[in-house]
C-alpha cells in the first residue's frame, strides 16, 4: 500500500483486533467517515489522479448503515439535520465510499424509505451499477395510528463494474419453494445449480432476520438499530472473498466487522462515537453468535402449506440420493 496517495497523515486505529485462527484482523477508527475514508491506507486512491471522484481504493466491500436523520439520541451524532444538509452529508460519504472501492468492489446501503430513492439516483449518476434493490422485512415495526406500520428497510446493492465483480452464488443458496413446499421432482433432476436449492429472492425475512431487541442474543446495550448477523453474513459471503477488505463507515454496534472477521475477511470500522467504538471492539473480539445458523434455511415470507409427512419423507430421501451422485 506504500504507493497510495493520501491526504494528511495516516490515522491511527483506536482499537485493533488481531487475527486468530480462522478469524481475520480488524481495526476500528474513531471519527467522521467523510474524513477518514480519504486517509485510511486501504481507502486512499491509488497514485496521482486528476479526478479523485473516479479513483480506485483497496476496499472490496463496503456496507453502510448510516444515521437515518430520525432524531435518534446518539452518543455524539446530531440526527436531526435540515433535509438538504442531510442529503449533502449523504452524497459526501457516498462519494468517499465509491473512491475507496476496488474496480471490482461492491457497496451496500441499508436505508429506509425516506432517502432510498435519492441514494439510488446519486449512485447511478456516479456511474455505479445497481445489482439489486433488496428489502429487509421484519415483523416488529414501530406502532403508529397515522400511517401503515413500517416493516422494512431497503438493502441497496451497487457495484463499480457489473462485468468485473465478485458474486459467490453457491455460498448463499437456500431451499427452494419447489423443493420444500411442492416437492417438485424437477428440483432433483435439474441440470443447472444444486438439487433443491436456489438463490434467495430480494425480500429477506425468516428466522434470525428480525429486528434485534428484547432478550435477543445479539443485542448490545444502548444500540436501538442493530442489524441481524445473518443479514451481514449473506452480504459478505455473496459479494466478497476470504482475505478481501470489508469496511463499515458507520460501525455502530460492530455487526459488520464481527461477521466479516469470523468469515476470514479483514475488517475496518469507522465510528463517530468513541464509546460505541469501544463497545464494538469488544464485540468483535468475542465474535458472532449466529453466523452459520441460518444458512440453507428458506427466507420465504409465506409459510409452507400443510403436506403429507410420508410425501415429505419420500422427497427428502430422493433429494439426499440426488445430492450424493
PDB file of C-alpha atoms in Angstrom:
ATOM      1  CA  UNK A   1       0.000   0.000   0.000  1.00  0.00           C
ATOM      2  CA  UNK A   2       3.066   2.291   0.037  1.00  0.00           C
ATOM      3  CA  UNK A   3       2.245   3.743  -3.381  1.00  0.00           C
ATOM      4  CA  UNK A   4      -1.135   5.097  -2.329  1.00  0.00           C
ATOM      5  CA  UNK A   5      -1.503   8.845  -2.283  1.00  0.00           C
ATOM      6  CA  UNK A   6      -3.030  10.012   0.997  1.00  0.00           C
ATOM      7  CA  UNK A   7      -4.335  13.354   2.189  1.00  0.00           C
ATOM      8  CA  UNK A   8      -2.631  14.075   5.503  1.00  0.00           C
ATOM      9  CA  UNK A   9      -1.006  11.517   7.756  1.00  0.00           C
ATOM     10  CA  UNK A  10      -2.366   8.007   8.187  1.00  0.00           C
ATOM     11  CA  UNK A  11      -4.836   7.941  11.087  1.00  0.00           C
ATOM     12  CA  UNK A  12      -4.187   5.542  13.943  1.00  0.00           C
ATOM     13  CA  UNK A  13      -6.893   2.997  14.802  1.00  0.00           C
ATOM     14  CA  UNK A  14      -8.462   3.395  18.225  1.00  0.00           C
ATOM     15  CA  UNK A  15      -8.785  -0.392  18.546  1.00  0.00           C
ATOM     16  CA  UNK A  16      -7.054  -3.295  16.818  1.00  0.00           C
ATOM     17  CA  UNK A  17      -8.246  -6.901  16.943  1.00  0.00           C
ATOM     18  CA  UNK A  18      -5.595  -9.329  15.792  1.00  0.00           C
ATOM     19  CA  UNK A  19      -6.171 -12.311  13.544  1.00  0.00           C
ATOM     20  CA  UNK A  20      -6.790 -15.538  15.425  1.00  0.00           C
ATOM     21  CA  UNK A  21      -7.291 -18.999  13.930  1.00  0.00           C
ATOM     22  CA  UNK A  22      -9.683 -18.642  11.001  1.00  0.00           C
ATOM     23  CA  UNK A  23     -10.691 -15.121  12.079  1.00  0.00           C
ATOM     24  CA  UNK A  24      -9.123 -12.153  10.305  1.00  0.00           C
ATOM     25  CA  UNK A  25      -7.833  -8.939  11.831  1.00  0.00           C
ATOM     26  CA  UNK A  26      -9.997  -5.879  12.426  1.00  0.00           C
ATOM     27  CA  UNK A  27      -9.351  -2.195  13.033  1.00  0.00           C
ATOM     28  CA  UNK A  28     -11.716   0.395  14.475  1.00  0.00           C
ATOM     29  CA  UNK A  29     -11.219   4.117  13.849  1.00  0.00           C
ATOM     30  CA  UNK A  30     -12.960   6.950  15.686  1.00  0.00           C
ATOM     31  CA  UNK A  31     -14.036   9.992  13.710  1.00  0.00           C
ATOM     32  CA  UNK A  32     -16.053  11.236  10.743  1.00  0.00           C
ATOM     33  CA  UNK A  33     -16.058   8.766   7.847  1.00  0.00           C
ATOM     34  CA  UNK A  34     -16.054  11.624   5.327  1.00  0.00           C
ATOM     35  CA  UNK A  35     -12.553  12.484   6.501  1.00  0.00           C
ATOM     36  CA  UNK A  36     -11.220   9.056   7.434  1.00  0.00           C
ATOM     37  CA  UNK A  37     -12.295   7.364   4.205  1.00  0.00           C
ATOM     38  CA  UNK A  38      -9.805   9.601   2.396  1.00  0.00           C
ATOM     39  CA  UNK A  39      -6.931   8.831   4.759  1.00  0.00           C
ATOM     40  CA  UNK A  40      -7.015   5.165   5.804  1.00  0.00           C
ATOM     41  CA  UNK A  41      -4.377   3.455   3.599  1.00  0.00           C
ATOM     42  CA  UNK A  42      -6.740   0.831   2.149  1.00  0.00           C
ATOM     43  CA  UNK A  43      -9.233   3.557   1.229  1.00  0.00           C
ATOM     44  CA  UNK A  44      -6.876   6.144  -0.223  1.00  0.00           C
ATOM     45  CA  UNK A  45      -6.865   6.432  -4.029  1.00  0.00           C
ATOM     46  CA  UNK A  46      -4.094   4.713  -5.977  1.00  0.00           C
ATOM     47  CA  UNK A  47      -1.309   7.011  -7.103  1.00  0.00           C
ATOM     48  CA  UNK A  48      -1.673  10.534  -8.503  1.00  0.00           C
ATOM     49  CA  UNK A  49      -5.047  11.278 -10.049  1.00  0.00           C
ATOM     50  CA  UNK A  50      -6.628  14.226 -11.797  1.00  0.00           C
ATOM     51  CA  UNK A  51     -10.147  13.466 -10.648  1.00  0.00           C
ATOM     52  CA  UNK A  52     -10.396  11.852  -7.222  1.00  0.00           C
ATOM     53  CA  UNK A  53     -14.081  11.121  -7.786  1.00  0.00           C
ATOM     54  CA  UNK A  54     -13.117   8.247 -10.057  1.00  0.00           C
ATOM     55  CA  UNK A  55     -10.080   6.981  -8.149  1.00  0.00           C
ATOM     56  CA  UNK A  56      -9.810   3.359  -7.030  1.00  0.00           C
ATOM     57  CA  UNK A  57      -9.054   2.387  -3.458  1.00  0.00           C
ATOM     58  CA  UNK A  58      -8.333  -1.026  -1.963  1.00  0.00           C
ATOM     59  CA  UNK A  59     -11.609  -1.958  -0.246  1.00  0.00           C
ATOM     60  CA  UNK A  60     -13.584  -4.798  -1.837  1.00  0.00           C
ATOM     61  CA  UNK A  61     -16.863  -4.454   0.052  1.00  0.00           C
ATOM     62  CA  UNK A  62     -18.458  -1.564   1.925  1.00  0.00           C
ATOM     63  CA  UNK A  63     -21.621  -1.991   3.957  1.00  0.00           C
ATOM     64  CA  UNK A  64     -23.136   1.295   5.129  1.00  0.00           C
ATOM     65  CA  UNK A  65     -25.964   1.673   7.628  1.00  0.00           C
ATOM     66  CA  UNK A  66     -25.948   5.454   8.121  1.00  0.00           C
ATOM     67  CA  UNK A  67     -27.937   7.564  10.580  1.00  0.00           C
ATOM     68  CA  UNK A  68     -31.467   7.899   9.199  1.00  0.00           C
ATOM     69  CA  UNK A  69     -31.969  11.518  10.399  1.00  0.00           C
ATOM     70  CA  UNK A  70     -34.865  10.387  12.562  1.00  0.00           C
ATOM     71  CA  UNK A  71     -33.836  12.423  15.619  1.00  0.00           C
ATOM     72  CA  UNK A  72     -32.393   9.381  17.382  1.00  0.00           C
ATOM     73  CA  UNK A  73     -30.460  10.240  20.554  1.00  0.00           C
ATOM     74  CA  UNK A  74     -27.000   9.015  19.598  1.00  0.00           C
ATOM     75  CA  UNK A  75     -23.987   9.355  21.881  1.00  0.00           C
ATOM     76  CA  UNK A  76     -22.419  12.139  19.789  1.00  0.00           C
ATOM     77  CA  UNK A  77     -24.099  12.446  16.405  1.00  0.00           C
ATOM     78  CA  UNK A  78     -26.809  15.068  15.740  1.00  0.00           C
ATOM     79  CA  UNK A  79     -29.581  13.111  13.997  1.00  0.00           C
ATOM     80  CA  UNK A  80     -31.965  15.947  13.153  1.00  0.00           C
ATOM     81  CA  UNK A  81     -30.305  17.848  10.298  1.00  0.00           C
ATOM     82  CA  UNK A  82     -32.233  20.084   7.919  1.00  0.00           C
ATOM     83  CA  UNK A  83     -33.190  17.938   4.935  1.00  0.00           C
ATOM     84  CA  UNK A  84     -30.764  19.499   2.454  1.00  0.00           C
ATOM     85  CA  UNK A  85     -27.898  19.283   4.945  1.00  0.00           C
ATOM     86  CA  UNK A  86     -28.634  15.594   5.429  1.00  0.00           C
ATOM     87  CA  UNK A  87     -28.659  14.984   1.678  1.00  0.00           C
ATOM     88  CA  UNK A  88     -25.343  16.845   1.320  1.00  0.00           C
ATOM     89  CA  UNK A  89     -23.915  14.667   4.105  1.00  0.00           C
ATOM     90  CA  UNK A  90     -25.251  11.549   2.366  1.00  0.00           C
ATOM     91  CA  UNK A  91     -23.765  12.430  -1.007  1.00  0.00           C
ATOM     92  CA  UNK A  92     -20.409  13.236   0.607  1.00  0.00           C
ATOM     93  CA  UNK A  93     -19.999   9.888   2.348  1.00  0.00           C
ATOM     94  CA  UNK A  94     -21.286   8.001  -0.701  1.00  0.00           C
ATOM     95  CA  UNK A  95     -18.636   9.670  -2.874  1.00  0.00           C
ATOM     96  CA  UNK A  96     -15.924   8.797  -0.354  1.00  0.00           C
ATOM     97  CA  UNK A  97     -17.103   5.174  -0.334  1.00  0.00           C
ATOM     98  CA  UNK A  98     -17.020   4.945  -4.126  1.00  0.00           C
ATOM     99  CA  UNK A  99     -13.448   6.219  -4.191  1.00  0.00           C
ATOM    100  CA  UNK A 100     -12.409   3.674  -1.543  1.00  0.00           C
ATOM    101  CA  UNK A 101     -13.633   0.679  -3.563  1.00  0.00           C
ATOM    102  CA  UNK A 102     -11.502  -1.500  -5.812  1.00  0.00           C
ATOM    103  CA  UNK A 103     -12.506  -1.627  -9.511  1.00  0.00           C
ATOM    104  CA  UNK A 104     -14.473  -4.812  -8.748  1.00  0.00           C
ATOM    105  CA  UNK A 105     -15.840  -3.502  -5.446  1.00  0.00           C
ATOM    106  CA  UNK A 106     -19.390  -3.576  -4.089  1.00  0.00           C
ATOM    107  CA  UNK A 107     -21.326  -1.071  -1.994  1.00  0.00           C
ATOM    108  CA  UNK A 108     -24.359  -1.998   0.085  1.00  0.00           C
ATOM    109  CA  UNK A 109     -26.513   0.675   1.724  1.00  0.00           C
ATOM    110  CA  UNK A 110     -29.116  -0.063   4.407  1.00  0.00           C
ATOM    111  CA  UNK A 111     -31.598   2.814   4.276  1.00  0.00           C
ATOM    112  CA  UNK A 112     -35.326   3.499   4.929  1.00  0.00           C
ATOM    113  CA  UNK A 113     -37.941   4.835   2.527  1.00  0.00           C
ATOM    114  CA  UNK A 114     -37.087   8.482   3.252  1.00  0.00           C
ATOM    115  CA  UNK A 115     -33.779   8.544   1.372  1.00  0.00           C
ATOM    116  CA  UNK A 116     -33.568   5.347  -0.696  1.00  0.00           C
ATOM    117  CA  UNK A 117     -34.581   6.997  -3.971  1.00  0.00           C
ATOM    118  CA  UNK A 118     -32.113   9.873  -3.572  1.00  0.00           C
ATOM    119  CA  UNK A 119     -29.270   7.432  -2.902  1.00  0.00           C
ATOM    120  CA  UNK A 120     -30.113   5.344  -5.962  1.00  0.00           C
ATOM    121  CA  UNK A 121     -30.203   8.421  -8.193  1.00  0.00           C
ATOM    122  CA  UNK A 122     -26.883   9.702  -6.852  1.00  0.00           C
ATOM    123  CA  UNK A 123     -25.068   6.382  -7.176  1.00  0.00           C
ATOM    124  CA  UNK A 124     -26.296   5.957 -10.742  1.00  0.00           C
ATOM    125  CA  UNK A 125     -25.144   9.486 -11.551  1.00  0.00           C
ATOM    126  CA  UNK A 126     -21.696   8.466 -10.306  1.00  0.00           C
ATOM    127  CA  UNK A 127     -21.572   5.562 -12.748  1.00  0.00           C
ATOM    128  CA  UNK A 128     -22.337   2.816 -10.240  1.00  0.00           C
ATOM    129  CA  UNK A 129     -24.455  -0.138 -11.418  1.00  0.00           C
ATOM    130  CA  UNK A 130     -27.360  -1.416  -9.351  1.00  0.00           C
ATOM    131  CA  UNK A 131     -27.279  -5.158  -8.789  1.00  0.00           C
ATOM    132  CA  UNK A 132     -30.355  -5.482  -6.608  1.00  0.00           C
ATOM    133  CA  UNK A 133     -32.818  -3.372  -4.670  1.00  0.00           C
ATOM    134  CA  UNK A 134     -33.473  -5.792  -1.830  1.00  0.00           C
ATOM    135  CA  UNK A 135     -35.862  -5.465   1.097  1.00  0.00           C
ATOM    136  CA  UNK A 136     -35.116  -6.481   4.677  1.00  0.00           C
ATOM    137  CA  UNK A 137     -38.573  -7.256   6.050  1.00  0.00           C
ATOM    138  CA  UNK A 138     -39.298  -7.601   9.767  1.00  0.00           C
ATOM    139  CA  UNK A 139     -42.433  -8.120  11.829  1.00  0.00           C
ATOM    140  CA  UNK A 140     -41.755  -5.679  14.684  1.00  0.00           C
ATOM    141  CA  UNK A 141     -42.389  -2.255  13.165  1.00  0.00           C
ATOM    142  CA  UNK A 142     -42.863   0.917  15.210  1.00  0.00           C
ATOM    143  CA  UNK A 143     -46.550   1.208  16.099  1.00  0.00           C
ATOM    144  CA  UNK A 144     -48.422   4.198  14.704  1.00  0.00           C
ATOM    145  CA  UNK A 145     -52.032   5.276  14.234  1.00  0.00           C
ATOM    146  CA  UNK A 146     -51.241   7.782  11.478  1.00  0.00           C
ATOM    147  CA  UNK A 147     -49.791   5.597   8.699  1.00  0.00           C
ATOM    148  CA  UNK A 148     -49.375   1.971   7.746  1.00  0.00           C
ATOM    149  CA  UNK A 149     -46.763   0.468  10.059  1.00  0.00           C
ATOM    150  CA  UNK A 150     -43.310   0.421   8.518  1.00  0.00           C
ATOM    151  CA  UNK A 151     -41.868  -3.099   8.406  1.00  0.00           C
ATOM    152  CA  UNK A 152     -38.931  -2.876   6.034  1.00  0.00           C
ATOM    153  CA  UNK A 153     -35.609  -1.278   5.205  1.00  0.00           C
ATOM    154  CA  UNK A 154     -34.015  -1.132   1.755  1.00  0.00           C
ATOM    155  CA  UNK A 155     -30.782  -3.024   1.079  1.00  0.00           C
ATOM    156  CA  UNK A 156     -29.285  -1.359  -1.992  1.00  0.00           C
ATOM    157  CA  UNK A 157     -26.569  -3.345  -3.779  1.00  0.00           C
ATOM    158  CA  UNK A 158     -24.317  -1.437  -6.194  1.00  0.00           C
ATOM    159  CA  UNK A 159     -21.098  -2.377  -7.984  1.00  0.00           C
ATOM    160  CA  UNK A 160     -18.442  -0.393  -9.820  1.00  0.00           C
ATOM    161  CA  UNK A 161     -18.345  -2.798 -12.766  1.00  0.00           C
ATOM    162  CA  UNK A 162     -21.129  -5.285 -13.476  1.00  0.00           C
ATOM    163  CA  UNK A 163     -18.804  -7.344 -15.683  1.00  0.00           C
ATOM    164  CA  UNK A 164     -15.992  -7.445 -13.139  1.00  0.00           C
ATOM    165  CA  UNK A 165     -17.424  -8.196  -9.722  1.00  0.00           C
ATOM    166  CA  UNK A 166     -17.438 -10.881  -7.076  1.00  0.00           C
ATOM    167  CA  UNK A 167     -20.587 -12.996  -6.929  1.00  0.00           C
ATOM    168  CA  UNK A 168     -20.471 -16.201  -4.855  1.00  0.00           C
ATOM    169  CA  UNK A 169     -23.894 -17.648  -5.581  1.00  0.00           C
ATOM    170  CA  UNK A 170     -23.178 -21.102  -4.156  1.00  0.00           C
ATOM    171  CA  UNK A 171     -22.290 -19.625  -0.759  1.00  0.00           C
ATOM    172  CA  UNK A 172     -25.767 -18.202  -0.141  1.00  0.00           C
ATOM    173  CA  UNK A 173     -28.140 -20.793  -1.628  1.00  0.00           C
ATOM    174  CA  UNK A 174     -31.310 -21.668   0.271  1.00  0.00           C
ATOM    175  CA  UNK A 175     -34.015 -24.363  -0.086  1.00  0.00           C
ATOM    176  CA  UNK A 176     -36.407 -23.573  -2.915  1.00  0.00           C
ATOM    177  CA  UNK A 177     -40.184 -23.493  -2.535  1.00  0.00           C
ATOM    178  CA  UNK A 178     -40.436 -26.069  -5.315  1.00  0.00           C
ATOM    179  CA  UNK A 179     -38.451 -28.410  -3.101  1.00  0.00           C
ATOM    180  CA  UNK A 180     -39.754 -27.627   0.391  1.00  0.00           C
ATOM    181  CA  UNK A 181     -43.390 -26.774  -0.368  1.00  0.00           C
ATOM    182  CA  UNK A 182     -44.346 -28.519  -3.605  1.00  0.00           C
ATOM    183  CA  UNK A 183     -41.808 -31.375  -3.650  1.00  0.00           C
ATOM    184  CA  UNK A 184     -41.383 -30.875  -7.376  1.00  0.00           C
ATOM    185  CA  UNK A 185     -39.248 -33.724  -8.799  1.00  0.00           C
ATOM    186  CA  UNK A 186     -37.721 -31.284 -11.278  1.00  0.00           C
ATOM    187  CA  UNK A 187     -35.688 -29.786  -8.424  1.00  0.00           C
ATOM    188  CA  UNK A 188     -33.959 -33.162  -8.032  1.00  0.00           C
ATOM    189  CA  UNK A 189     -33.358 -33.695 -11.720  1.00  0.00           C
ATOM    190  CA  UNK A 190     -32.379 -30.141 -12.723  1.00  0.00           C
ATOM    191  CA  UNK A 191     -29.236 -29.885 -14.805  1.00  0.00           C
ATOM    192  CA  UNK A 192     -28.086 -26.476 -13.532  1.00  0.00           C
ATOM    193  CA  UNK A 193     -27.482 -25.437  -9.940  1.00  0.00           C
ATOM    194  CA  UNK A 194     -27.843 -27.654  -6.899  1.00  0.00           C
ATOM    195  CA  UNK A 195     -30.732 -30.009  -6.229  1.00  0.00           C
ATOM    196  CA  UNK A 196     -33.446 -28.411  -4.110  1.00  0.00           C
ATOM    197  CA  UNK A 197     -31.612 -25.089  -3.738  1.00  0.00           C
ATOM    198  CA  UNK A 198     -31.892 -21.615  -5.243  1.00  0.00           C
ATOM    199  CA  UNK A 199     -30.536 -18.128  -4.768  1.00  0.00           C
ATOM    200  CA  UNK A 200     -32.510 -16.097  -2.210  1.00  0.00           C
ATOM    201  CA  UNK A 201     -35.138 -13.731  -3.537  1.00  0.00           C
ATOM    202  CA  UNK A 202     -34.798  -9.998  -2.990  1.00  0.00           C
ATOM    203  CA  UNK A 203     -37.107  -9.805   0.039  1.00  0.00           C
ATOM    204  CA  UNK A 204     -35.283 -11.128   3.108  1.00  0.00           C
ATOM    205  CA  UNK A 205     -37.185 -12.475   6.069  1.00  0.00           C
ATOM    206  CA  UNK A 206     -37.166 -15.502   8.339  1.00  0.00           C
ATOM    207  CA  UNK A 207     -35.721 -16.991  11.498  1.00  0.00           C
ATOM    208  CA  UNK A 208     -32.951 -14.779  12.929  1.00  0.00           C
ATOM    209  CA  UNK A 209     -33.861 -11.990  10.471  1.00  0.00           C
ATOM    210  CA  UNK A 210     -35.987  -9.911  12.843  1.00  0.00           C
ATOM    211  CA  UNK A 211     -35.064  -6.637  14.497  1.00  0.00           C
ATOM    212  CA  UNK A 212     -32.589  -7.021  17.346  1.00  0.00           C
ATOM    213  CA  UNK A 213     -34.456  -6.151  20.530  1.00  0.00           C
ATOM    214  CA  UNK A 214     -35.636  -7.540  23.871  1.00  0.00           C
ATOM    215  CA  UNK A 215     -33.581 -10.513  25.048  1.00  0.00           C
ATOM    216  CA  UNK A 216     -32.147 -11.300  21.609  1.00  0.00           C
ATOM    217  CA  UNK A 217     -28.714 -12.931  21.984  1.00  0.00           C
ATOM    218  CA  UNK A 218     -27.223 -10.473  19.518  1.00  0.00           C
ATOM    219  CA  UNK A 219     -28.410  -7.377  21.336  1.00  0.00           C
ATOM    220  CA  UNK A 220     -25.846  -4.843  22.532  1.00  0.00           C
ATOM    221  CA  UNK A 221     -26.676  -2.287  25.206  1.00  0.00           C
ATOM    222  CA  UNK A 222     -27.522   1.237  24.036  1.00  0.00           C
ATOM    223  CA  UNK A 223     -27.954   0.250  20.383  1.00  0.00           C
ATOM    224  CA  UNK A 224     -31.509   0.670  19.114  1.00  0.00           C
ATOM    225  CA  UNK A 225     -30.954  -0.074  15.434  1.00  0.00           C
ATOM    226  CA  UNK A 226     -28.856  -3.222  15.215  1.00  0.00           C
ATOM    227  CA  UNK A 227     -28.871  -5.306  12.055  1.00  0.00           C
ATOM    228  CA  UNK A 228     -29.029  -9.114  12.438  1.00  0.00           C
ATOM    229  CA  UNK A 229     -25.849 -11.070  11.813  1.00  0.00           C
ATOM    230  CA  UNK A 230     -27.499 -13.230   9.143  1.00  0.00           C
ATOM    231  CA  UNK A 231     -28.100 -10.118   7.030  1.00  0.00           C
ATOM    232  CA  UNK A 232     -24.389  -9.237   7.025  1.00  0.00           C
ATOM    233  CA  UNK A 233     -23.421 -12.886   6.583  1.00  0.00           C
ATOM    234  CA  UNK A 234     -25.380 -13.087   3.321  1.00  0.00           C
ATOM    235  CA  UNK A 235     -23.972  -9.799   2.017  1.00  0.00           C
ATOM    236  CA  UNK A 236     -20.368 -10.658   2.882  1.00  0.00           C
ATOM    237  CA  UNK A 237     -20.459 -14.235   1.585  1.00  0.00           C
ATOM    238  CA  UNK A 238     -22.104 -13.253  -1.705  1.00  0.00           C
ATOM    239  CA  UNK A 239     -20.044 -10.199  -2.617  1.00  0.00           C
ATOM    240  CA  UNK A 240     -16.545 -10.723  -1.208  1.00  0.00           C
ATOM    241  CA  UNK A 241     -13.936 -13.463  -0.902  1.00  0.00           C
ATOM    242  CA  UNK A 242     -11.879 -14.569   2.107  1.00  0.00           C
ATOM    243  CA  UNK A 243      -8.995 -12.148   2.508  1.00  0.00           C
ATOM    244  CA  UNK A 244     -10.890  -9.207   0.956  1.00  0.00           C
ATOM    245  CA  UNK A 245     -11.106  -5.998   2.968  1.00  0.00           C
ATOM    246  CA  UNK A 246     -14.616  -5.237   4.258  1.00  0.00           C
ATOM    247  CA  UNK A 247     -15.392  -1.755   5.582  1.00  0.00           C
ATOM    248  CA  UNK A 248     -18.263  -0.218   7.536  1.00  0.00           C
ATOM    249  CA  UNK A 249     -18.233   3.613   7.683  1.00  0.00           C
ATOM    250  CA  UNK A 250     -20.931   3.673  10.414  1.00  0.00           C
ATOM    251  CA  UNK A 251     -19.809   0.794  12.606  1.00  0.00           C
ATOM    252  CA  UNK A 252     -22.342   1.218  15.412  1.00  0.00           C
ATOM    253  CA  UNK A 253     -22.586  -1.993  17.432  1.00  0.00           C
ATOM    254  CA  UNK A 254     -19.939  -3.671  15.259  1.00  0.00           C
ATOM    255  CA  UNK A 255     -22.036  -6.237  13.384  1.00  0.00           C
ATOM    256  CA  UNK A 256     -20.282  -5.844  10.023  1.00  0.00           C
ATOM    257  CA  UNK A 257     -16.755  -6.173  11.389  1.00  0.00           C
ATOM    258  CA  UNK A 258     -17.740  -9.001  13.737  1.00  0.00           C
ATOM    259  CA  UNK A 259     -19.217 -11.101  10.926  1.00  0.00           C
ATOM    260  CA  UNK A 260     -16.542 -10.188   8.370  1.00  0.00           C
ATOM    261  CA  UNK A 261     -13.718 -11.167  10.723  1.00  0.00           C
ATOM    262  CA  UNK A 262     -15.390 -14.500  11.512  1.00  0.00           C
ATOM    263  CA  UNK A 263     -15.694 -15.195   7.772  1.00  0.00           C
ATOM    264  CA  UNK A 264     -11.995 -14.555   7.149  1.00  0.00           C
ATOM    265  CA  UNK A 265     -12.296 -11.030   5.778  1.00  0.00           C
ATOM    266  CA  UNK A 266     -10.096  -8.293   7.303  1.00  0.00           C
ATOM    267  CA  UNK A 267     -12.443  -5.619   8.639  1.00  0.00           C
ATOM    268  CA  UNK A 268     -12.244  -1.857   9.000  1.00  0.00           C
ATOM    269  CA  UNK A 269     -14.828   0.048  11.013  1.00  0.00           C
ATOM    270  CA  UNK A 270     -15.317   3.791  11.402  1.00  0.00           C
ATOM    271  CA  UNK A 271     -17.420   5.079  14.288  1.00  0.00           C
ATOM    272  CA  UNK A 272     -18.154   8.677  15.298  1.00  0.00           C
ATOM    273  CA  UNK A 273     -18.558   7.829  18.990  1.00  0.00           C
ATOM    274  CA  UNK A 274     -15.527   6.692  20.997  1.00  0.00           C
ATOM    275  CA  UNK A 275     -17.852   4.923  23.433  1.00  0.00           C
ATOM    276  CA  UNK A 276     -19.566   2.963  20.665  1.00  0.00           C
ATOM    277  CA  UNK A 277     -16.199   2.152  19.103  1.00  0.00           C
ATOM    278  CA  UNK A 278     -15.034   0.628  22.386  1.00  0.00           C
ATOM    279  CA  UNK A 279     -18.199  -1.479  22.639  1.00  0.00           C
ATOM    280  CA  UNK A 280     -17.879  -2.605  19.008  1.00  0.00           C
ATOM    281  CA  UNK A 281     -14.252  -3.655  19.509  1.00  0.00           C
ATOM    282  CA  UNK A 282     -15.267  -5.790  22.492  1.00  0.00           C
ATOM    283  CA  UNK A 283     -17.935  -7.474  20.390  1.00  0.00           C
ATOM    284  CA  UNK A 284     -15.537  -8.070  17.500  1.00  0.00           C
ATOM    285  CA  UNK A 285     -13.127  -9.842  19.862  1.00  0.00           C
ATOM    286  CA  UNK A 286     -15.896 -12.077  21.214  1.00  0.00           C
ATOM    287  CA  UNK A 287     -17.155 -12.999  17.762  1.00  0.00           C
ATOM    288  CA  UNK A 288     -20.660 -13.555  16.370  1.00  0.00           C
ATOM    289  CA  UNK A 289     -23.387 -15.630  17.971  1.00  0.00           C
ATOM    290  CA  UNK A 290     -25.386 -16.696  14.896  1.00  0.00           C
ATOM    291  CA  UNK A 291     -23.058 -16.891  11.896  1.00  0.00           C
ATOM    292  CA  UNK A 292     -23.729 -20.164  10.076  1.00  0.00           C
ATOM    293  CA  UNK A 293     -27.016 -20.948  11.826  1.00  0.00           C
ATOM    294  CA  UNK A 294     -29.329 -19.658   9.104  1.00  0.00           C
ATOM    295  CA  UNK A 295     -27.505 -20.990   6.063  1.00  0.00           C
ATOM    296  CA  UNK A 296     -29.585 -23.317   3.895  1.00  0.00           C
ATOM    297  CA  UNK A 297     -32.760 -22.084   5.603  1.00  0.00           C
ATOM    298  CA  UNK A 298     -35.501 -20.651   3.443  1.00  0.00           C
ATOM    299  CA  UNK A 299     -36.218 -16.942   3.836  1.00  0.00           C
ATOM    300  CA  UNK A 300     -39.555 -17.160   2.040  1.00  0.00           C
ATOM    301  CA  UNK A 301     -42.172 -14.875   3.590  1.00  0.00           C
ATOM    302  CA  UNK A 302     -45.055 -17.306   3.358  1.00  0.00           C
ATOM    303  CA  UNK A 303     -45.151 -20.446   5.479  1.00  0.00           C
ATOM    304  CA  UNK A 304     -45.413 -23.731   3.544  1.00  0.00           C
ATOM    305  CA  UNK A 305     -48.880 -25.229   3.285  1.00  0.00           C
ATOM    306  CA  UNK A 306     -49.616 -28.456   5.157  1.00  0.00           C
ATOM    307  CA  UNK A 307     -48.279 -31.573   3.439  1.00  0.00           C
ATOM    308  CA  UNK A 308     -48.228 -35.308   3.908  1.00  0.00           C
ATOM    309  CA  UNK A 309     -45.345 -36.386   6.158  1.00  0.00           C
ATOM    310  CA  UNK A 310     -44.966 -39.510   4.033  1.00  0.00           C
ATOM    311  CA  UNK A 311     -44.640 -37.461   0.837  1.00  0.00           C
ATOM    312  CA  UNK A 312     -42.136 -35.188   2.548  1.00  0.00           C
ATOM    313  CA  UNK A 313     -40.041 -38.142   3.738  1.00  0.00           C
ATOM    314  CA  UNK A 314     -40.026 -39.680   0.274  1.00  0.00           C
ATOM    315  CA  UNK A 315     -38.992 -36.409  -1.313  1.00  0.00           C
ATOM    316  CA  UNK A 316     -36.175 -35.848   1.179  1.00  0.00           C
ATOM    317  CA  UNK A 317     -34.886 -39.345   0.505  1.00  0.00           C
ATOM    318  CA  UNK A 318     -34.796 -38.724  -3.233  1.00  0.00           C
ATOM    319  CA  UNK A 319     -33.140 -35.346  -2.689  1.00  0.00           C
ATOM    320  CA  UNK A 320     -30.472 -36.919  -0.491  1.00  0.00           C
ATOM    321  CA  UNK A 321     -29.763 -39.597  -3.087  1.00  0.00           C
ATOM    322  CA  UNK A 322     -29.505 -36.973  -5.836  1.00  0.00           C
ATOM    323  CA  UNK A 323     -27.054 -34.904  -3.787  1.00  0.00           C
ATOM    324  CA  UNK A 324     -24.752 -37.900  -3.299  1.00  0.00           C
ATOM    325  CA  UNK A 325     -24.478 -38.676  -7.007  1.00  0.00           C
TER     326      UNK A 325
END
